[in-house]
Short mmCIF file of C-alpha atoms in Angstrom, two decimals:
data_model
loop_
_atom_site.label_atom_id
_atom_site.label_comp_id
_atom_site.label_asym_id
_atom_site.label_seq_id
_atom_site.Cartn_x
_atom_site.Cartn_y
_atom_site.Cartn_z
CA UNK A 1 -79.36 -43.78 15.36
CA UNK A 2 -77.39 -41.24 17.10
CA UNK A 3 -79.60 -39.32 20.18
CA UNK A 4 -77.41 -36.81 21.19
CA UNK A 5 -74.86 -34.65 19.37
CA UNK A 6 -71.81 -33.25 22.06
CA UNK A 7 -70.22 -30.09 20.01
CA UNK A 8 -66.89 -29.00 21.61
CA UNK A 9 -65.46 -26.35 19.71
CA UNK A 10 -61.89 -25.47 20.31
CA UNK A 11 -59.00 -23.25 19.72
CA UNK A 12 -55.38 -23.89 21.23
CA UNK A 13 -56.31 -25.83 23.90
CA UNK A 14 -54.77 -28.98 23.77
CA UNK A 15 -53.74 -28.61 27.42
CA UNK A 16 -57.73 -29.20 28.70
CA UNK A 17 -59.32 -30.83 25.43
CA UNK A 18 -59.03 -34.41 26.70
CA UNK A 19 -60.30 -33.73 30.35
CA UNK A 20 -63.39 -31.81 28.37
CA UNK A 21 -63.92 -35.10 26.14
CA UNK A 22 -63.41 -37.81 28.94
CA UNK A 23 -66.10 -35.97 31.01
CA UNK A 24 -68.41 -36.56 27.88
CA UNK A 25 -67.39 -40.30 28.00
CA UNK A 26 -67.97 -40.83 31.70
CA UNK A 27 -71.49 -39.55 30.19
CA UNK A 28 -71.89 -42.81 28.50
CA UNK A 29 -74.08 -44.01 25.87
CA UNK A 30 -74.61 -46.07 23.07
CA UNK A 31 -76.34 -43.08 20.92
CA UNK A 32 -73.84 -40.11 21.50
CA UNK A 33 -71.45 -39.07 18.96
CA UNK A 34 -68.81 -36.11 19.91
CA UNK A 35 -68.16 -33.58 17.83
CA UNK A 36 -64.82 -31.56 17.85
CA UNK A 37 -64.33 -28.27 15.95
CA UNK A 38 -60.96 -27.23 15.50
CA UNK A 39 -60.84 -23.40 15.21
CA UNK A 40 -57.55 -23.11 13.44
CA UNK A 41 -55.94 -24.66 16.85
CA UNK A 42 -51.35 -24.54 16.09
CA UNK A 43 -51.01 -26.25 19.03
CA UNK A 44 -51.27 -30.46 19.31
CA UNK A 45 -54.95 -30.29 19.50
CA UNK A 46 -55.32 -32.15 16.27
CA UNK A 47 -52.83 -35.02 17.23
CA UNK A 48 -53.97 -35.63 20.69
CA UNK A 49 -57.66 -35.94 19.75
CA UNK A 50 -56.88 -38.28 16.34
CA UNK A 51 -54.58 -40.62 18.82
CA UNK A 52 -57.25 -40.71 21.75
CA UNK A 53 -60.90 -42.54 20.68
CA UNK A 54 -60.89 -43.38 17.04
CA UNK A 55 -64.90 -42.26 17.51
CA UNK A 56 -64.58 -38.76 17.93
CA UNK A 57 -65.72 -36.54 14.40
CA UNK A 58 -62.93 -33.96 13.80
CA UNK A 59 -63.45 -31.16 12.07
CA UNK A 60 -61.18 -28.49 11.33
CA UNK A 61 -61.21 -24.76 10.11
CA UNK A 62 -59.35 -21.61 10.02
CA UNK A 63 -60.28 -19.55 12.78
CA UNK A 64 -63.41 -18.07 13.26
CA UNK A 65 -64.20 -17.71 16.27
CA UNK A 66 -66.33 -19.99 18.60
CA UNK A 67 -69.67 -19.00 17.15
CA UNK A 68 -68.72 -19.93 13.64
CA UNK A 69 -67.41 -23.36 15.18
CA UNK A 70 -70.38 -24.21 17.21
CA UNK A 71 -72.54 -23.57 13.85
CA UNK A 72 -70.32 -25.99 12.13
CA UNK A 73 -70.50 -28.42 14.33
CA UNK A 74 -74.78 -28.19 14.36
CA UNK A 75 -74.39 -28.62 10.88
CA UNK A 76 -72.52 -31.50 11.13
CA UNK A 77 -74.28 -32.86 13.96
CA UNK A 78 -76.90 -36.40 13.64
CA UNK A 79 -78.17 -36.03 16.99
CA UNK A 80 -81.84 -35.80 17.70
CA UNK A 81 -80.23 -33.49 20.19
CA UNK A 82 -77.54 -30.98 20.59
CA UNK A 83 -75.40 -30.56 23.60
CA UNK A 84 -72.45 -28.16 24.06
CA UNK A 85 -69.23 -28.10 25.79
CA UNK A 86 -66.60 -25.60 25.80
CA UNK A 87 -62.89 -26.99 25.35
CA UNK A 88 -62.14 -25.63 28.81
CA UNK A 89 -64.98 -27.12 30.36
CA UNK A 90 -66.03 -29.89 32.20
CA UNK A 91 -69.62 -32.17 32.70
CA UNK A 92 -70.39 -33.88 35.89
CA UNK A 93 -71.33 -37.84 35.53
CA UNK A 94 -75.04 -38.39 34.89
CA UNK A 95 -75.15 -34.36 33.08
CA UNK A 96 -76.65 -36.05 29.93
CA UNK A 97 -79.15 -38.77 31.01
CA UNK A 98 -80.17 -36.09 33.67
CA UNK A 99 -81.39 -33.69 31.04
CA UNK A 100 -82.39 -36.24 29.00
CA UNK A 101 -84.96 -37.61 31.86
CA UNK A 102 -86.22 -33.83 32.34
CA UNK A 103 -87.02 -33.71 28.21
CA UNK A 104 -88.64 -37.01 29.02
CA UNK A 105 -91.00 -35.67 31.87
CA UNK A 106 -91.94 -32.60 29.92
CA UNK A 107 -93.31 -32.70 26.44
CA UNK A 108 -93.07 -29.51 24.43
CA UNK A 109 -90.33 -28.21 26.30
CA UNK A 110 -87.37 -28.45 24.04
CA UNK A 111 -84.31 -26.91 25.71
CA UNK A 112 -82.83 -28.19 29.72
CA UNK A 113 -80.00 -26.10 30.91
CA UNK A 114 -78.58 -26.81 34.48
CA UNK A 115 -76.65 -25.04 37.22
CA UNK A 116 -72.92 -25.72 37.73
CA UNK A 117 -69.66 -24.24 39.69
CA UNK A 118 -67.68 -21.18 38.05
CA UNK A 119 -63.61 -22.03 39.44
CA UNK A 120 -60.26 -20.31 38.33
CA UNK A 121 -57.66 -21.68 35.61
CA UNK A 122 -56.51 -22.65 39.51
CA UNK A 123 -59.45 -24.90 40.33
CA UNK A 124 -60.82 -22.16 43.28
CA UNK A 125 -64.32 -21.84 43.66
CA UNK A 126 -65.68 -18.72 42.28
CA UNK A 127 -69.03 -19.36 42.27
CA UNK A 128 -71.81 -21.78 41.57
CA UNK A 129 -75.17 -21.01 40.06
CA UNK A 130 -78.00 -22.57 40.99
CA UNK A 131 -81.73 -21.64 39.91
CA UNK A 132 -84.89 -23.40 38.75
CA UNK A 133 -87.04 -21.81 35.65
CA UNK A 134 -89.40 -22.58 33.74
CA UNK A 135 -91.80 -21.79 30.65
CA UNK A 136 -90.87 -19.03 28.35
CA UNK A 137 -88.11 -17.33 29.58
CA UNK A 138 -87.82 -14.61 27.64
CA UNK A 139 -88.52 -11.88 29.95
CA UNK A 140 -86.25 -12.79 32.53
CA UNK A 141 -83.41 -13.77 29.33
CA UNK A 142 -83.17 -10.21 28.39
CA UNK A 143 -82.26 -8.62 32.15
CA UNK A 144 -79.95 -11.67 32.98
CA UNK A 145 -78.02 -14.53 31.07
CA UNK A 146 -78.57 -17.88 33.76
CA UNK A 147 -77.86 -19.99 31.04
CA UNK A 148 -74.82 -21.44 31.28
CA UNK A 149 -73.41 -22.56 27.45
CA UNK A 150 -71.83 -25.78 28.78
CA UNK A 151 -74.86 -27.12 30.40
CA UNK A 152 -77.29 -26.69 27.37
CA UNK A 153 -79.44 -29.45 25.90
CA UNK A 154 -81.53 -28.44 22.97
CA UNK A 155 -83.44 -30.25 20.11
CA UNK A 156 -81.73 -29.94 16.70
CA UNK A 157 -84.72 -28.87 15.02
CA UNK A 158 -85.36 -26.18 17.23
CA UNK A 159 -81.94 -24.95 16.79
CA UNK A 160 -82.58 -25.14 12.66
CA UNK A 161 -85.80 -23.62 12.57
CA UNK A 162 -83.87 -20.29 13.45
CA UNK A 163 -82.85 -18.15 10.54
CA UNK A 164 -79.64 -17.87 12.48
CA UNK A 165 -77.27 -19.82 14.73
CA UNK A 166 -74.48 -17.97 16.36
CA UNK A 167 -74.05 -15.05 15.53
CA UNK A 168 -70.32 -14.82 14.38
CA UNK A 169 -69.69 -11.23 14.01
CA UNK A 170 -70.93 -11.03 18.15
CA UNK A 171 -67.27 -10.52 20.01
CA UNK A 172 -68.72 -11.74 23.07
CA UNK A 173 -72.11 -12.86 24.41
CA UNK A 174 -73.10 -14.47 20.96
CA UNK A 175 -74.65 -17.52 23.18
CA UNK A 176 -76.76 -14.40 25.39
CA UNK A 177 -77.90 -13.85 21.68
CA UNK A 178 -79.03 -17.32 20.46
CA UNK A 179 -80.88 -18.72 23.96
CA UNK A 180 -82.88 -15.15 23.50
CA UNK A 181 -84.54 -15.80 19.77
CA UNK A 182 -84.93 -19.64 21.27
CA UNK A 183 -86.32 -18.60 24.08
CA UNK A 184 -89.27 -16.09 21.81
CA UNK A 185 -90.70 -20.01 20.88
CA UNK A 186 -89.70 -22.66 22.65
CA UNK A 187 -90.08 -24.10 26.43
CA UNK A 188 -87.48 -24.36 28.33
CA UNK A 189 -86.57 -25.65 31.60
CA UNK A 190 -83.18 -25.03 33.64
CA UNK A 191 -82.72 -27.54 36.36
CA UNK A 192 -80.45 -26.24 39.84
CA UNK A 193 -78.50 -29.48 39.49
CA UNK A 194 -74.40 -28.19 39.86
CA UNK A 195 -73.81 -30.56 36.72
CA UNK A 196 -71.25 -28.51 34.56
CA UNK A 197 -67.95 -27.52 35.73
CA UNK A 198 -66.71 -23.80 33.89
CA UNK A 199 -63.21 -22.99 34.48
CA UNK A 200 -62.08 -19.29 33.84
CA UNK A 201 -58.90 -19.24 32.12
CA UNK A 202 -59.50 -15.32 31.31
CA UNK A 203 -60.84 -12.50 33.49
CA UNK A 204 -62.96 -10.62 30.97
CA UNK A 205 -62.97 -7.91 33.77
CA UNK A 206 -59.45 -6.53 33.82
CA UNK A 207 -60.37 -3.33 31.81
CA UNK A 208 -62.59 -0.72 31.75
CA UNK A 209 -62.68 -1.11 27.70
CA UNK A 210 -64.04 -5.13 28.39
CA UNK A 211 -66.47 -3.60 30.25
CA UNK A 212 -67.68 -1.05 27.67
CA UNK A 213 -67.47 -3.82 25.24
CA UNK A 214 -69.74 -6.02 27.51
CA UNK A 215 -71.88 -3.22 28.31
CA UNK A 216 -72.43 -1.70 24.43
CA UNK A 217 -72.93 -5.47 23.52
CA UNK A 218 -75.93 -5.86 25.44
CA UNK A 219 -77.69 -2.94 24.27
CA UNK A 220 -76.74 -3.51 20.53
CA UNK A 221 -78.21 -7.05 20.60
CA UNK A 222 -81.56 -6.12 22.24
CA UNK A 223 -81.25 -3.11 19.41
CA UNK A 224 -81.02 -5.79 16.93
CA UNK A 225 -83.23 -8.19 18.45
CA UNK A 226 -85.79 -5.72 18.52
CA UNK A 227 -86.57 -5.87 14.81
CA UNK A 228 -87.82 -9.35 15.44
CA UNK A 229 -91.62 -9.82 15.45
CA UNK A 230 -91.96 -11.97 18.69
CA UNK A 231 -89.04 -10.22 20.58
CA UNK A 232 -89.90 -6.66 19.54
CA UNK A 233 -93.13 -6.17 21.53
CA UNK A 234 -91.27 -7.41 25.11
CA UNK A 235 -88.23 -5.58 24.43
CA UNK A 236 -90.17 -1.88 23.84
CA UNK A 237 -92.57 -2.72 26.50
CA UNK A 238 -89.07 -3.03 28.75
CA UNK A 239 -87.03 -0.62 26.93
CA UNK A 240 -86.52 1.42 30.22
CA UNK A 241 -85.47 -0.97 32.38
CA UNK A 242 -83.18 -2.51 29.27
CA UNK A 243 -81.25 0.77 29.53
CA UNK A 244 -81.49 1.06 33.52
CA UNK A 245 -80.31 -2.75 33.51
CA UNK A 246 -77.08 -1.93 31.30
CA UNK A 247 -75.94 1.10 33.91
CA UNK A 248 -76.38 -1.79 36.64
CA UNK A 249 -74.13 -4.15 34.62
CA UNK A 250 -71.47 -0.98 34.27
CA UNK A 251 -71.43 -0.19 37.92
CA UNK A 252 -71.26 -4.12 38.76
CA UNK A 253 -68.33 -4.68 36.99
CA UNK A 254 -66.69 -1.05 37.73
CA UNK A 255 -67.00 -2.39 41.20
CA UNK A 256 -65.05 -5.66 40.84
CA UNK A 257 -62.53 -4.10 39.11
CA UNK A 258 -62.61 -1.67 42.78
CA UNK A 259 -63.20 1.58 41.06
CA UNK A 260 -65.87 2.41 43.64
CA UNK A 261 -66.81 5.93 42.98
CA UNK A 262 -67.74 5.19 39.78
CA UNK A 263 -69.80 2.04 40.86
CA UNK A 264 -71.22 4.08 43.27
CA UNK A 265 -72.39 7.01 40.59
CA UNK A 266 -73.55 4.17 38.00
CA UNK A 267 -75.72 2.59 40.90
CA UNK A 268 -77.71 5.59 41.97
CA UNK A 269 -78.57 6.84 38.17
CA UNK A 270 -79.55 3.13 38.05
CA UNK A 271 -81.83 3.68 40.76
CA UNK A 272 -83.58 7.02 39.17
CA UNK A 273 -84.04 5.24 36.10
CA UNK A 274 -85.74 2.44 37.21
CA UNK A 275 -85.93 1.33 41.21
CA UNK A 276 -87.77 -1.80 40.49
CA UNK A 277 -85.33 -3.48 38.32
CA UNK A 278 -82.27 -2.81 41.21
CA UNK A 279 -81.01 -5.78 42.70
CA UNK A 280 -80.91 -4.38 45.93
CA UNK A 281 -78.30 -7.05 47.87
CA UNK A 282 -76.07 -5.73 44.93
CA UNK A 283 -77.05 -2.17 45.57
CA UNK A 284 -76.71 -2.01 49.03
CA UNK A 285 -73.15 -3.95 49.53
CA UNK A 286 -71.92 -1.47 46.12
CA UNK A 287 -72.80 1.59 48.40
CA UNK A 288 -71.74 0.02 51.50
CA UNK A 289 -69.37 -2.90 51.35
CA UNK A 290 -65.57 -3.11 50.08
CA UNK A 291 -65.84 -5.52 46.94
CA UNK A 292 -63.38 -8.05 49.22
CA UNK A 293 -65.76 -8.39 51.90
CA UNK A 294 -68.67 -8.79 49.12
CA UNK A 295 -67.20 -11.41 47.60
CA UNK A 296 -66.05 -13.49 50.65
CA UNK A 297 -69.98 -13.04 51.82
CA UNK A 298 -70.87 -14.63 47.79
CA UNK A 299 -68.54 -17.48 47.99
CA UNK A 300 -69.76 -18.43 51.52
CA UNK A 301 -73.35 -18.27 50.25
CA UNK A 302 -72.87 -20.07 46.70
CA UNK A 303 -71.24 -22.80 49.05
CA UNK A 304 -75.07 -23.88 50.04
CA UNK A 305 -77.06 -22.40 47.41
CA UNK A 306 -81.08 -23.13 47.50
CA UNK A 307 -82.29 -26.40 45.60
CA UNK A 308 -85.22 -25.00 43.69
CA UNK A 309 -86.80 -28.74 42.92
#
């Protein structure tokens, strides 16, 4: 009987597949089966992986995007559970049986996440996340996305009993969408363990039209997410700070990008429309610190992050 399903979906990127799947292998066990969808790859992909472990389920379609590949690999899937693992990504030894102890320890909690390292298509540290939650995370979910799509570990029939998976037609933060309709009925727990390594082969921040994208995004998901009977009530009772939250993402990423004036004018309507949702270490090094210096005083910080245990 196969225990846990590892979906890798995958588009031209034959030049990190294998040190995604041999991070799933130094995972070990008897139970796991790994699951690669092809996303209409014309590079090697599809040689590399057929030459490499005869075990491996390979699935190929014309390109979809990652949503629609994830989806097809759930449906494909055996597993009791259902982990995931982006092509470019990496898991730390002991990721799996880690997650699988926590699911263990908690009955009726159906979903483990865990922290992990952020580094560039380089291998320099960016950053790493760290927290400990907890419960039903839903209120926290729809300010802040700590989930990090490589780390998760979630029951297959929690996954199914959604009227949707991934969201294909989502451009970007279709993952943002799914752990938020999981998160309206199901436990979950996300462990501060640095188990998942995500490398960043694209800056999604070079433009100010990513940012609008990222930006609209947000609000149009909570839009739609608002029809839904168990999301609807927490999303108008925090429909103000919603809206104050998305002027806080704009002048966040307006200041990485260095365009401080507008960071600056984002952060302050931010503040009128709603002080209490203002990150205020943010705030205060947007209005007072030069993004270099901010980032330097991250790095050093994320070096020893707190262990919430």
């Amino acid at each position: 009987m196969v225990q846990t399903s590892v979906i890798i979906p995958t588009f031209n990127r034959a030049a990190t597949i294998l040190r995604a799947v041999d991070s799933v292998l130094k995972n070990d066990s008897s139970s796991l089966e790994i699951i690669i969808v092809d996303d209409g790859s014309t590079d090697d992909t599809s040689t590399l992986i057929h030459n490499y472990h005869p075990s491996i389920l390979f699935i190929r379609q014309e390109n979809q995007g990652a949503a629609a590949a994830r989806n097809r690999g759930i449906r494909a899937a055996q597993g009791e559970f259902i982990a995931f693992l982006d092509a470019d990504d990496e898991w730390r030894p002991g990721k799996l049986q880690r997650q699988l102890d926590v699911l263990a320890m908690n009955p009726g909690v159906s979903f483990v996440g865990t922290g992990g390292e952020f580094l560039t298509s380089e291998g320099k540290l960016v950053r790493i996340q760290s927290v400990y939650r907890r419960g039903n995370l839903l209120k926290e979910l729809i300010f802040t996305n700590y989930i990090i799509t490589s780390s998760v570990l979630v029951t297959r029939d929690s996954l199914l009993r959604e009227k949707e998976l991934f969201r294909p037609e989502l451009i970007i933060s279709e993952d943002w969408d799914l752990w938020l309709r999981l998160s309206a009925s199901n436990q979950m727990i996300i462990i501060p363990d640095n188990l998942v390594s995500n490398h960043r082969l694209h800056d999604s921040l070079e433009s100010s039209s990513s940012v609008e994208q990222i930006v609209n995004q947000y609000i149009n998901i909570i839009s739609n997410l608002n029809q839904d009977p168990l999301l609807g009530p927490v999303i108008d009772r925090n429909w103000s700070n919603i809206i104050a939250n998305s002027i806080y993402m704009h002048a966040y990423y307006a200041y990485l990008r260095g365009d401080i004036r507008t960071a600056r004018l984002k952060i302050i309507k931010a503040f009128l429309a709603a002080p209490a949702r203002l990150k205020w270490s943010t705030a205060l090094a947007i209005l007072f610190l030069h993004p270099n210096t901010f980032e330097r005083i991250k790095l050093q910080m994320n070096k020893n992050p707190r262990n919430y245990r």
